[in-house]
CSV table of C-alpha atoms in Angstrom, one decimal:
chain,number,residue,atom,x,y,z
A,18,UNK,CA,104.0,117.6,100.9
A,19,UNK,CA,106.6,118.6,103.6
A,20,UNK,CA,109.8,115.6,103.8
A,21,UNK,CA,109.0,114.9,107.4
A,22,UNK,CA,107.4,111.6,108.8
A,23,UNK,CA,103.7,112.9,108.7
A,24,UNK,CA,103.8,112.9,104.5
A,25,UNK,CA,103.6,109.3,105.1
A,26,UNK,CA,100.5,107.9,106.7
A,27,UNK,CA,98.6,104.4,107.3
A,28,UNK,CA,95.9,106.0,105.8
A,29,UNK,CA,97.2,107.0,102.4
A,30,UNK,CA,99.2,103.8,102.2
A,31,UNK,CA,95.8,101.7,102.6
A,32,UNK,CA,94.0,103.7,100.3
A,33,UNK,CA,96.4,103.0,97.8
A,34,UNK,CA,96.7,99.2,98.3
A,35,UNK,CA,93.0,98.9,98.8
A,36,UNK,CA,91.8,101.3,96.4
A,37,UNK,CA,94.4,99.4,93.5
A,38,UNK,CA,94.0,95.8,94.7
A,39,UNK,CA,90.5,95.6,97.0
A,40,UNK,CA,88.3,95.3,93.9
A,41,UNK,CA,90.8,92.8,91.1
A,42,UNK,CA,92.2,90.7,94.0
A,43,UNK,CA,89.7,90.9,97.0
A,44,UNK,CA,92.5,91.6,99.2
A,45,UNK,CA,92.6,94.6,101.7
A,46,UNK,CA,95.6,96.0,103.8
A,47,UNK,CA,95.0,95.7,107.7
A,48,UNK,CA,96.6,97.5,110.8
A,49,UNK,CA,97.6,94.7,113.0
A,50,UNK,CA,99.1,93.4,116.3
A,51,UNK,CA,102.9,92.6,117.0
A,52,UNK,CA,102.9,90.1,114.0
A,53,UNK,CA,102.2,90.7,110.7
A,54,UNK,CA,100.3,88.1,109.0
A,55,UNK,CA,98.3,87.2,105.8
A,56,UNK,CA,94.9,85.4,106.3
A,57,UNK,CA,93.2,84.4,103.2
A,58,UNK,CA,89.4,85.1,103.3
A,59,UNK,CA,86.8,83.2,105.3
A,60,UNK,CA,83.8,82.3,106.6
A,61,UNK,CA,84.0,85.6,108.4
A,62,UNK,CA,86.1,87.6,106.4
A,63,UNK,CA,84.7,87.8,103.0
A,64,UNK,CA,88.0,89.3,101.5
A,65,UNK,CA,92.0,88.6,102.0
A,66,UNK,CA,93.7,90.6,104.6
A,67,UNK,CA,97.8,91.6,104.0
A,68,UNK,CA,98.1,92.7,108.2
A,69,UNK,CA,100.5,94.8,109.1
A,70,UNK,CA,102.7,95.0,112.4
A,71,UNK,CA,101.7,97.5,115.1
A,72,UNK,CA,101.0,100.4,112.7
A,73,UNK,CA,104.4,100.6,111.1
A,74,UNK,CA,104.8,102.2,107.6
A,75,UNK,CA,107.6,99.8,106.5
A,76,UNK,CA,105.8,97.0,108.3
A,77,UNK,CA,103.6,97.5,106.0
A,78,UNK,CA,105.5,97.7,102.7
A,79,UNK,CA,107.2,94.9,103.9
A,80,UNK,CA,104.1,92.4,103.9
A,81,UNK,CA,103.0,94.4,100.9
A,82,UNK,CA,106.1,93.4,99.1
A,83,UNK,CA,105.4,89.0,99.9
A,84,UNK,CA,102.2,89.5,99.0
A,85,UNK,CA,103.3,91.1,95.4
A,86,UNK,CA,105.5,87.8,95.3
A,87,UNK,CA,103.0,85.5,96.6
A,88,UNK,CA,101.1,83.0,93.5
A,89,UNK,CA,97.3,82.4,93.4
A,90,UNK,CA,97.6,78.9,95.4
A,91,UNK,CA,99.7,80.8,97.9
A,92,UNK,CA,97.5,83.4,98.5
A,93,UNK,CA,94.9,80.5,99.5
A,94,UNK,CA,96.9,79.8,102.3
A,95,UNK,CA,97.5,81.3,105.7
A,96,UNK,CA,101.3,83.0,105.6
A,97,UNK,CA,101.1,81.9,101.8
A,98,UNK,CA,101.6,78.1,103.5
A,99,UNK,CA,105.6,79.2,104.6
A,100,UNK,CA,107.4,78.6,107.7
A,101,UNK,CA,108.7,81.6,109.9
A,102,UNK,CA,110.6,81.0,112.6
A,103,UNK,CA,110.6,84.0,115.0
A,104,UNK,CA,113.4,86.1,116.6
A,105,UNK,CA,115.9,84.3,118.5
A,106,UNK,CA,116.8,81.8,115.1
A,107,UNK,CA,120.4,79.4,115.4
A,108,UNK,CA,122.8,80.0,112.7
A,109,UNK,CA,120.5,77.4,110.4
A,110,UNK,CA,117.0,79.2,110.6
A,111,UNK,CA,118.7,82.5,110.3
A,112,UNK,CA,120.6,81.2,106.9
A,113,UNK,CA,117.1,80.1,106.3
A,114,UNK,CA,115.1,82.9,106.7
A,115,UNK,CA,117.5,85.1,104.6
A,116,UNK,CA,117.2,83.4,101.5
A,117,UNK,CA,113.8,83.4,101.5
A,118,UNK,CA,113.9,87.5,102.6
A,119,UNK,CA,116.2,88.1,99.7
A,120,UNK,CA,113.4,88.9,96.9
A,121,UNK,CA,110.7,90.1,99.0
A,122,UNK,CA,113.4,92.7,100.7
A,123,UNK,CA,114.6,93.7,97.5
A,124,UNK,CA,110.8,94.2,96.5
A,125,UNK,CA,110.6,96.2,99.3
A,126,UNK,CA,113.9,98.2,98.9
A,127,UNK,CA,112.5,99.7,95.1
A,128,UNK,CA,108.5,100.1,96.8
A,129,UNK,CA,110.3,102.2,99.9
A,130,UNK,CA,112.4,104.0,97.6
A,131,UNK,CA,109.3,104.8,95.0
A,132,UNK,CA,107.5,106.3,98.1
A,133,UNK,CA,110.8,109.1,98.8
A,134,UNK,CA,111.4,107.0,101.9
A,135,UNK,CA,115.2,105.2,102.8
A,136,UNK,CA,114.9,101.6,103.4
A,137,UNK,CA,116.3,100.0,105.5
A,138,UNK,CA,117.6,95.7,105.5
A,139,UNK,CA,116.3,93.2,108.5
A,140,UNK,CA,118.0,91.0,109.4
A,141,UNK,CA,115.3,90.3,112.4
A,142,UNK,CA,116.9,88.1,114.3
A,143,UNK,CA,117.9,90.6,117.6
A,144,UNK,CA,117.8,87.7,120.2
A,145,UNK,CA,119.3,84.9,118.1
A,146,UNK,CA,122.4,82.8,118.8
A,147,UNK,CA,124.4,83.7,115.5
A,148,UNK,CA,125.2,87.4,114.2
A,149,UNK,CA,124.1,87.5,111.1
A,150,UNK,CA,126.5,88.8,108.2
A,151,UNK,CA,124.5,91.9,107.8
A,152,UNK,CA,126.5,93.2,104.5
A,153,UNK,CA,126.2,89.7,103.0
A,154,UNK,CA,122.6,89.9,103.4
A,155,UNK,CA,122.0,93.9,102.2
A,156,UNK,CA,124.4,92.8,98.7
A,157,UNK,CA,121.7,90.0,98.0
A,158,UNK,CA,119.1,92.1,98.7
A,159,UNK,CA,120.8,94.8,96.4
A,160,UNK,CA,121.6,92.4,93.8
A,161,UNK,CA,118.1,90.6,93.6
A,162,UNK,CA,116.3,94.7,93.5
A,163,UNK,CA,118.9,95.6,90.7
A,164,UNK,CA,117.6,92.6,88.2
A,165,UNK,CA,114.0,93.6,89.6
A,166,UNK,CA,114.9,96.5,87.7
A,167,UNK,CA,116.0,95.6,85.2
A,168,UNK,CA,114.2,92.3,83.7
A,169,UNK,CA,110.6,93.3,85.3
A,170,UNK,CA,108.6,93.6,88.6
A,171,UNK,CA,105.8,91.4,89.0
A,172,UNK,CA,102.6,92.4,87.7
A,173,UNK,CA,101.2,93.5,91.2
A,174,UNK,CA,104.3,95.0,92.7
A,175,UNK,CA,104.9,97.3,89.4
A,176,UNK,CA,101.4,98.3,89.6
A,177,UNK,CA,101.6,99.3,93.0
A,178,UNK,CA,104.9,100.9,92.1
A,179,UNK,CA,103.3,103.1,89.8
A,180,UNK,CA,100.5,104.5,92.4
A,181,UNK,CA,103.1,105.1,94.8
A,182,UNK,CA,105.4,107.0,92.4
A,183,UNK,CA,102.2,108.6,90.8
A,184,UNK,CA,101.0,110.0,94.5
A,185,UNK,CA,104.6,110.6,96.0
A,186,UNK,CA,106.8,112.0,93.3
A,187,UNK,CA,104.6,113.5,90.9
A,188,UNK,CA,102.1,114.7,93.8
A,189,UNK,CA,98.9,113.0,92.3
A,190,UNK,CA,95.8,112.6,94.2
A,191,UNK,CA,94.9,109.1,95.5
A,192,UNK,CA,91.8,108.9,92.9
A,193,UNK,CA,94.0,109.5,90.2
A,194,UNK,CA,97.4,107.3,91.8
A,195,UNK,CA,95.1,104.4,91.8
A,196,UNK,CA,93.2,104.8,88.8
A,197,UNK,CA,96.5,105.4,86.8
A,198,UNK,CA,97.8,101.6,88.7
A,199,UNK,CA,95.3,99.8,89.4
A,200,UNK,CA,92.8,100.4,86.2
A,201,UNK,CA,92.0,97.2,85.0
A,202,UNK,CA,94.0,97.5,81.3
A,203,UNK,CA,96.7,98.0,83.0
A,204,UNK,CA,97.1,95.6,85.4
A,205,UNK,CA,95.5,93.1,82.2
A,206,UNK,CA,98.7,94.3,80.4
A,207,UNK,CA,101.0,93.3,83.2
A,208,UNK,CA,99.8,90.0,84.0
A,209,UNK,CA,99.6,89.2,80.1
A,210,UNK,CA,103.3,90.4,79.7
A,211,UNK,CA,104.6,88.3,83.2
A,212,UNK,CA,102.8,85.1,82.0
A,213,UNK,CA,103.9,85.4,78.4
C-alpha cells in the first residue's frame, strides 16, 4: 500500500466494521448525508446503522469511535438517547459538548493512529459565539487516549483496533483482518475481561 490518501477507502473501512461487527452486533457502517447519525434498527431496517458524514474517512472513525463507547440500552436509542447541539454553540453548550467529546475523541485519536493516519481534534464549533480553548481540549483528549492505553479499550473498540492494525500495519487481507478481530472467542474474551 502506497502512503497517499487512496490506501484509505470507504470501502475497506466498511468491510472491516461490517465484516467484524455486522454478524455479533447487527450493526452496519453507512455512508451518509451532512450529519452523522446512529439509528437503531426498525421496522424497515432490520439491523443498526453507525452513518457517516458525507463520505469522510475520519467521519467515519469518529461515529465508529461513540459507537465503541455506546452500552446496550444506548444503542436502542436514536443518537444513543444524547443531546447534540450543532455548530454555532454559546460558551455553555460548547463546554458541554467537550466533555462529552473527550473519551470518544481520544477513542478516535488511538483508532486513526492504528489505521497509519494523523488525527486530528474538533473542536466543531466554527460559527459559535465563544473560541474554544483548543489546547485545553486536545490535553483531555490526550490524557483520556493515554489511560485508554494503558488500563484497556473497550471490548468493541480493541477489537476493531486489532482489524485495523492487522490490515494497515501488518498488510493483512480483510478476510483475515476481520477474522483475526472479530472471531467470536475473541471478542467473548474481551467482553468477559471488560465486565469482570
Amino acid at each position: 500500500m502506497s502512503d497517499t490518501q487512496d490506501r484509505w477507502t470507504l470501502e475497506d473501512i466498511t468491510a472491516l466494521f461490517d465484516g467484524v461487527f455486522a454478524e455479533r452486533y447487527q450493526t452496519r457502517l453507512i455512508r451518509g448525508g451532512d450529519e452523522p447519525l446512529y439509528r437503531p434498527a426498525n421496522a424497515e431496517t432490520p439491523y443498526h446503522q453507525v452513518i457517516f458524514a458525507r463520505g469522510y474517512y475520519a467521519s467515519a472513525l469518529h461515529e465508529i469511535s461513540h459507537w465503541c463507547i455506546a452500552g446496550e440500552q444506548r444503542r436502542q436509542l436514536e443518537d444513543y438517547g444524547y443531546w447534540y447541539c450543532p455548530d454555532g454553540r454559546n460558551a455553555e453548550q460548547q463546554k458541554a459538548f467537550e466533555q462529552a467529546e473527550i473519551a470518544p475523541q481520544a477513542l478516535e485519536s488511538i483508532l486513526t493512529h492504528a489505521c497509519g493516519r494523523e488525527f486530528h481534534v474538533s473542536v466543531d464549533n466554527l460559527g459559535g459565539e465563544v473560541e474554544a480553548d483548543f489546547s485545553a481540549f486536545a490535553a483531555q483528549v490526550e490524557a483520556r487516549a493515554q489511560r485508554y492505553l494503558e488500563e484497556g479499550l473497550p471490548a468493541r473498540a480493541n477489537a476493531f483496533r486489532i482489524a485495523l492494525i492487522s490490515f494497515y500495519h501488518q498488510q493483512k487481507s480483510l478476510a483475515v483482518a476481520v477474522a483475526v478481530a472479530g472471531g467470536g472467542a475473541c471478542l467473548d474474551q474481551m467482553e468477559e475481561s471488560a465486565s469482570s
